[in-house]
Each structure stands twice: as C-alpha cells, then as structure tokens.
Coordinates of N, CA and C in Angstrom, one line a residue:
M1 N 17.9 16.6 14.8 CA 18.3 16.7 13.5 C 17.1 15.3 13.0
S2 N 18.0 14.0 13.6 CA 17.3 12.8 12.6 C 15.9 12.4 13.1
D3 N 14.9 13.6 14.5 CA 14.4 13.2 14.8 C 13.3 13.6 13.9
I4 N 13.3 15.3 13.3 CA 12.6 15.2 12.3 C 12.4 14.1 10.7
L5 N 14.3 13.7 10.8 CA 13.9 12.9 9.7 C 13.3 11.1 9.9
D6 N 13.0 11.3 11.0 CA 12.4 10.1 11.9 C 10.4 10.7 11.6
R7 N 10.5 11.5 11.6 CA 8.8 12.3 11.8 C 8.1 11.9 10.1
L8 N 9.7 12.7 9.4 CA 9.2 12.7 7.7 C 9.0 11.3 7.2
Q9 N 9.8 10.4 7.4 CA 10.2 9.2 6.9 C 8.6 8.5 7.2
E10 N 8.3 8.5 8.4 CA 6.6 7.9 8.8 C 5.4 8.0 8.5
V11 N 5.7 9.7 7.8 CA 5.0 10.6 6.9 C 4.8 10.1 5.2
L12 N 6.5 9.7 4.7 CA 6.5 8.9 3.3 C 6.0 7.9 4.0
E13 N 5.5 7.3 4.1 CA 5.6 5.5 4.5 C 4.2 5.5 4.6
Q14 N 3.5 6.9 5.0 CA 2.0 6.4 5.3 C 1.0 7.1 3.9
R15 N 2.3 7.9 3.3 CA 1.7 8.9 1.8 C 1.7 7.9 1.1
R16 N 2.9 7.0 1.3 CA 3.1 5.9 -0.3 C 2.1 4.8 -0.9
Q17 N 1.3 4.7 0.5 CA -0.7 4.2 0.1 C -0.8 4.6 0.1
A18 N -1.2 6.4 0.3 CA -2.3 6.3 -0.1 C -3.1 7.0 -1.9
D19 N -4.2 7.2 -1.9 CA -4.7 7.4 -3.2 C -3.7 8.4 -3.7
P20 N -3.1 8.5 -5.1 CA -2.1 9.4 -5.6 C -2.8 10.0 -6.6
Q21 N -3.8 10.5 -6.3 CA -5.3 11.5 -6.8 C -4.9 12.5 -5.2
D22 N -5.1 12.2 -4.5 CA -5.0 12.7 -3.3 C -3.2 13.3 -2.4
S23 N -2.3 12.3 -2.9 CA -1.0 12.9 -2.6 C 0.1 12.2 -3.1
Y24 N 0.8 14.0 -3.1 CA 1.8 14.2 -4.0 C 3.2 12.5 -3.9
V25 N 3.0 12.4 -2.5 CA 4.2 11.1 -2.8 C 3.0 9.8 -3.4
A26 N 2.4 10.1 -2.8 CA 1.9 8.0 -3.7 C 1.6 8.7 -5.1
A27 N 1.5 10.0 -5.8 CA 1.7 9.9 -7.2 C 2.9 9.9 -7.6
L28 N 4.0 10.3 -7.3 CA 5.2 10.1 -7.0 C 5.7 8.3 -6.8
H29 N 5.2 7.8 -6.5 CA 5.6 6.2 -6.0 C 4.6 5.3 -7.3
H30 N 3.3 6.1 -7.5 CA 2.9 5.1 -8.6 C 3.5 5.8 -9.3
K31 N 3.7 6.6 -9.9 CA 4.9 7.1 -11.6 C 6.0 6.2 -11.5
G32 N 6.8 5.2 -10.1 CA 7.7 5.0 -10.8 C 9.6 4.9 -10.1
L33 N 9.4 4.5 -10.3 CA 11.5 5.1 -10.2 C 11.8 6.1 -10.7
N34 N 11.7 5.7 -12.4 CA 11.9 6.7 -12.5 C 11.4 8.1 -13.0
K35 N 10.4 8.1 -12.4 CA 9.9 9.7 -12.0 C 10.0 10.5 -11.0
I36 N 10.9 9.3 -9.7 CA 11.4 10.2 -8.5 C 12.6 10.5 -9.2
L37 N 13.4 9.3 -9.6 CA 14.8 10.2 -10.1 C 15.2 11.5 -10.8
E38 N 13.5 12.1 -11.8 CA 13.4 12.7 -12.5 C 13.9 14.1 -11.4
K39 N 12.8 13.7 -10.5 CA 12.5 14.8 -9.5 C 14.3 15.0 -8.0
V40 N 14.2 14.0 -8.0 CA 15.7 14.3 -7.9 C 16.8 14.8 -8.4
G41 N 17.1 14.6 -9.8 CA 17.8 15.2 -10.4 C 17.1 17.1 -10.8
E42 N 16.0 17.1 -10.8 CA 15.4 18.4 -10.8 C 15.8 19.3 -9.7
E43 N 15.6 18.6 -8.6 CA 15.8 19.5 -7.4 C 17.7 19.7 -7.3
A44 N 18.1 18.4 -7.4 CA 19.9 19.1 -7.5 C 20.4 19.6 -8.5
T45 N 19.9 19.8 -9.9 CA 19.9 21.2 -10.2 C 19.4 22.6 -9.8
E46 N 18.2 22.6 -10.0 CA 17.8 23.3 -9.1 C 18.5 23.9 -7.8
T47 N 19.1 23.6 -7.3 CA 19.9 23.4 -5.7 C 21.4 24.4 -6.2
L48 N 21.6 23.5 -7.2 CA 23.7 24.3 -7.8 C 23.1 25.4 -8.3
L49 N 22.3 25.6 -9.0 CA 21.9 26.9 -9.6 C 21.8 28.2 -8.6
A50 N 20.5 27.4 -7.6 CA 20.6 28.3 -6.5 C 22.4 28.6 -6.0
A51 N 23.0 28.4 -5.9 CA 23.9 28.2 -5.3 C 24.6 29.4 -5.9
K52 N 24.5 29.2 -7.3 CA 25.7 29.7 -8.1 C 25.1 31.5 -7.4
D53 N 23.5 31.6 -7.7 CA 23.5 32.4 -7.3 C 23.7 33.1 -6.3
A54 N 23.5 32.0 -5.0 CA 23.8 32.7 -3.6 C 24.9 33.5 -3.3
E55 N 26.6 32.8 -4.0 CA 27.5 32.9 -3.8 C 28.0 34.6 -4.0
H56 N 27.5 35.3 -4.9 CA 27.1 36.9 -4.9 C 25.8 37.7 -4.7
G57 N 24.6 36.7 -4.0 CA 23.7 37.3 -4.1 C 23.8 37.5 -2.3
G58 N 22.2 38.2 -2.0 CA 21.8 38.3 -1.3 C 20.9 37.5 0.2
D59 N 19.9 37.5 1.2 CA 19.3 36.8 1.7 C 18.5 36.0 0.8
A60 N 17.5 36.7 0.3 CA 16.9 35.7 -0.7 C 17.6 35.0 -1.6
E61 N 18.3 35.0 -2.2 CA 19.3 34.0 -2.8 C 19.6 33.2 -1.8
R62 N 19.9 34.0 -0.4 CA 20.6 32.1 0.1 C 19.8 31.4 1.1
Q63 N 18.5 32.0 0.9 CA 18.1 31.4 1.9 C 16.9 30.8 0.2
A64 N 17.2 30.5 -0.4 CA 16.4 30.0 -1.3 C 17.6 28.8 -1.9
V65 N 18.5 28.6 -1.6 CA 19.6 27.5 -1.7 C 18.9 26.8 -0.7
I66 N 18.4 26.9 1.0 CA 17.8 26.6 1.9 C 16.5 25.9 0.8
A67 N 16.0 26.2 0.8 CA 15.0 25.9 0.4 C 15.1 24.5 -0.7
E68 N 15.9 24.9 -1.4 CA 15.8 24.2 -2.8 C 16.5 23.3 -2.0
T69 N 17.7 22.8 -1.3 CA 18.0 21.9 -0.7 C 17.4 21.3 0.0
A70 N 16.3 21.6 1.0 CA 14.9 21.3 1.1 C 14.3 20.0 0.4
D71 N 14.2 20.5 -1.1 CA 13.2 19.9 -1.8 C 13.6 18.7 -2.2
L72 N 15.6 18.6 -2.5 CA 16.4 18.0 -2.9 C 16.5 16.8 -1.6
W73 N 16.6 17.1 -0.4 CA 15.9 16.2 0.6 C 14.9 15.4 0.7
F74 N 14.7 16.4 0.4 CA 12.7 15.7 0.8 C 12.4 13.9 -0.5
H75 N 13.0 14.8 -1.6 CA 12.8 14.4 -2.7 C 14.2 12.6 -2.8
S76 N 15.2 13.0 -2.1 CA 15.9 11.6 -1.9 C 15.4 11.0 -0.8
L77 N 14.4 11.5 -0.4 CA 14.1 10.8 1.1 C 12.9 9.7 0.5
V78 N 12.5 10.4 -0.2 CA 11.1 9.1 -1.2 C 12.3 8.4 -2.1
M79 N 13.2 8.6 -3.1 CA 13.8 7.4 -3.4 C 14.5 6.4 -2.4
L80 N 14.6 6.9 -1.3 CA 15.1 5.6 -0.7 C 13.7 5.5 -0.3
A81 N 13.1 5.6 0.2 CA 11.3 4.9 1.2 C 11.1 4.0 -0.4
H82 N 10.9 4.7 -1.9 CA 11.1 3.7 -2.9 C 11.4 2.6 -2.9
L83 N 13.1 2.5 -2.8 CA 14.0 1.4 -2.7 C 13.9 0.4 -1.5
D84 N 12.9 0.9 -0.5 CA 12.6 0.4 0.6 C 14.3 0.1 1.5
L85 N 14.3 1.9 1.7 CA 16.2 1.6 2.3 C 15.8 3.0 3.2
D86 N 16.1 2.8 4.3 CA 15.6 3.8 5.8 C 17.1 5.0 5.7
H87 N 16.7 6.1 6.2 CA 17.4 7.5 5.7 C 18.4 7.3 7.3
R88 N 18.1 6.2 8.2 CA 19.2 6.1 9.2 C 20.4 5.1 8.6
A89 N 20.7 4.3 7.5 CA 21.7 4.0 6.7 C 22.2 5.0 6.3
V90 N 22.1 6.1 6.0 CA 22.4 7.4 5.3 C 23.5 7.6 6.4
L91 N 22.8 8.3 7.1 CA 23.0 8.5 8.6 C 24.4 7.7 9.4
D92 N 23.8 6.5 8.8 CA 24.9 5.3 10.1 C 26.6 6.1 8.6
E93 N 26.2 5.6 7.7 CA 27.3 5.9 6.8 C 27.9 7.3 7.1
L94 N 27.4 7.7 6.8 CA 28.1 9.6 7.5 C 28.3 9.1 8.9
A95 N 28.3 8.9 9.4 CA 28.6 8.8 11.1 C 30.2 7.5 10.6
R96 N 29.8 6.6 10.1 CA 31.5 5.9 9.6 C 32.3 6.7 9.2
R97 N 31.7 7.4 7.8 CA 32.9 8.3 7.9 C 33.9 9.9 8.4
F98 N 33.0 9.9 9.6 CA 32.8 11.2 10.7 C 34.3 11.1 11.0
G99 N 35.3 12.0 10.7 CA 37.0 11.6 11.6 C 37.3 11.4 10.5
V100 N 37.4 10.4 9.1 CA 37.9 9.6 8.3 C 38.2 10.7 7.8
S101 N 39.2 11.0 6.5 CA 39.6 12.0 5.9 C 38.7 11.7 3.8
G102 N 38.7 12.9 3.9 CA 38.0 12.3 3.0 C 38.7 12.0 1.8
H103 N 39.4 11.9 1.6 CA 41.0 11.6 0.5 C 40.9 9.7 0.7
D104 N 41.1 9.8 1.7 CA 41.3 8.7 2.2 C 39.6 7.6 2.0
E105 N 38.9 7.6 2.5 CA 38.0 7.5 2.6 C 37.2 7.3 1.1
K106 N 37.3 7.9 0.0 CA 37.5 7.9 -1.3 C 38.3 6.8 -1.8
A107 N 39.4 6.6 -1.1 CA 40.5 5.7 -2.2 C 40.0 4.5 -1.5
A108 N 39.6 4.6 -0.4 CA 39.3 3.0 0.3 C 37.8 2.4 -0.9
R109 N 36.9 3.2 -1.4 CA 36.0 3.2 -2.3 C 36.2 1.7 -3.5
H110 N 37.5 2.1 -3.7 CA 38.1 1.9 -5.1 C 39.1 0.9 -4.7
Q111 N 38.6 0.6 -3.7 CA 39.9 -1.0 -3.6 C 38.8 -1.7 -3.2

C-alpha cells in the first residue's frame, strides 16, 4: 500500500513544478493553500454523501464511496505536499496509534 503512496508522492512532487496550464496539481499549488483546502473539504463532503447512499445502496453506491475516498485521499496528499509534509509521517502516526485504545489515544492528545 505505501508503495502506491510513495509513487504518487513522486508524481505529485514532479507535477507541483509543472506549468499550471498543463497540470491539475500544479494549478492547485499555483492557486494556493485555500484552494487546496476547498478541494479537500469538497471531497470530504462528497465522500460523506456517497457513504450515506451506500449504506442502503447497491454495488454502484459502494463503488462511489471508493471513488470519492480516492479523491479525498488524493487531495489530502496534495495538501500535505503543499505544506512540505511527507505522507509517511501520517503513516508513522497511524502506526504509533496501532494497538492503542482510541479512547486512550484521544484522551492523551488533550494533556
């Protein structure tokens, strides 16, 4: 799984330097963080709506959740790249939390 994320990060880094006329990723970076965050929010909303439809839907609705989640993850990776943050730091954070009760982890954040 992290292999695809590593490959995607490489492509995102390359496209960040591309001409905004030729690359969607470059255009997002050119427009700035607020535009990237707008896209993350839009994709999060679309993911939520797709999940609601999938709860009682069929295969098409379930596939829509997968597609929208992919869009959300993609735009989240663009956001991380814009902030010069590596996706591996997110994976490391998830690994750190693995095996820790969600209640305990959440409580520890507030201390």
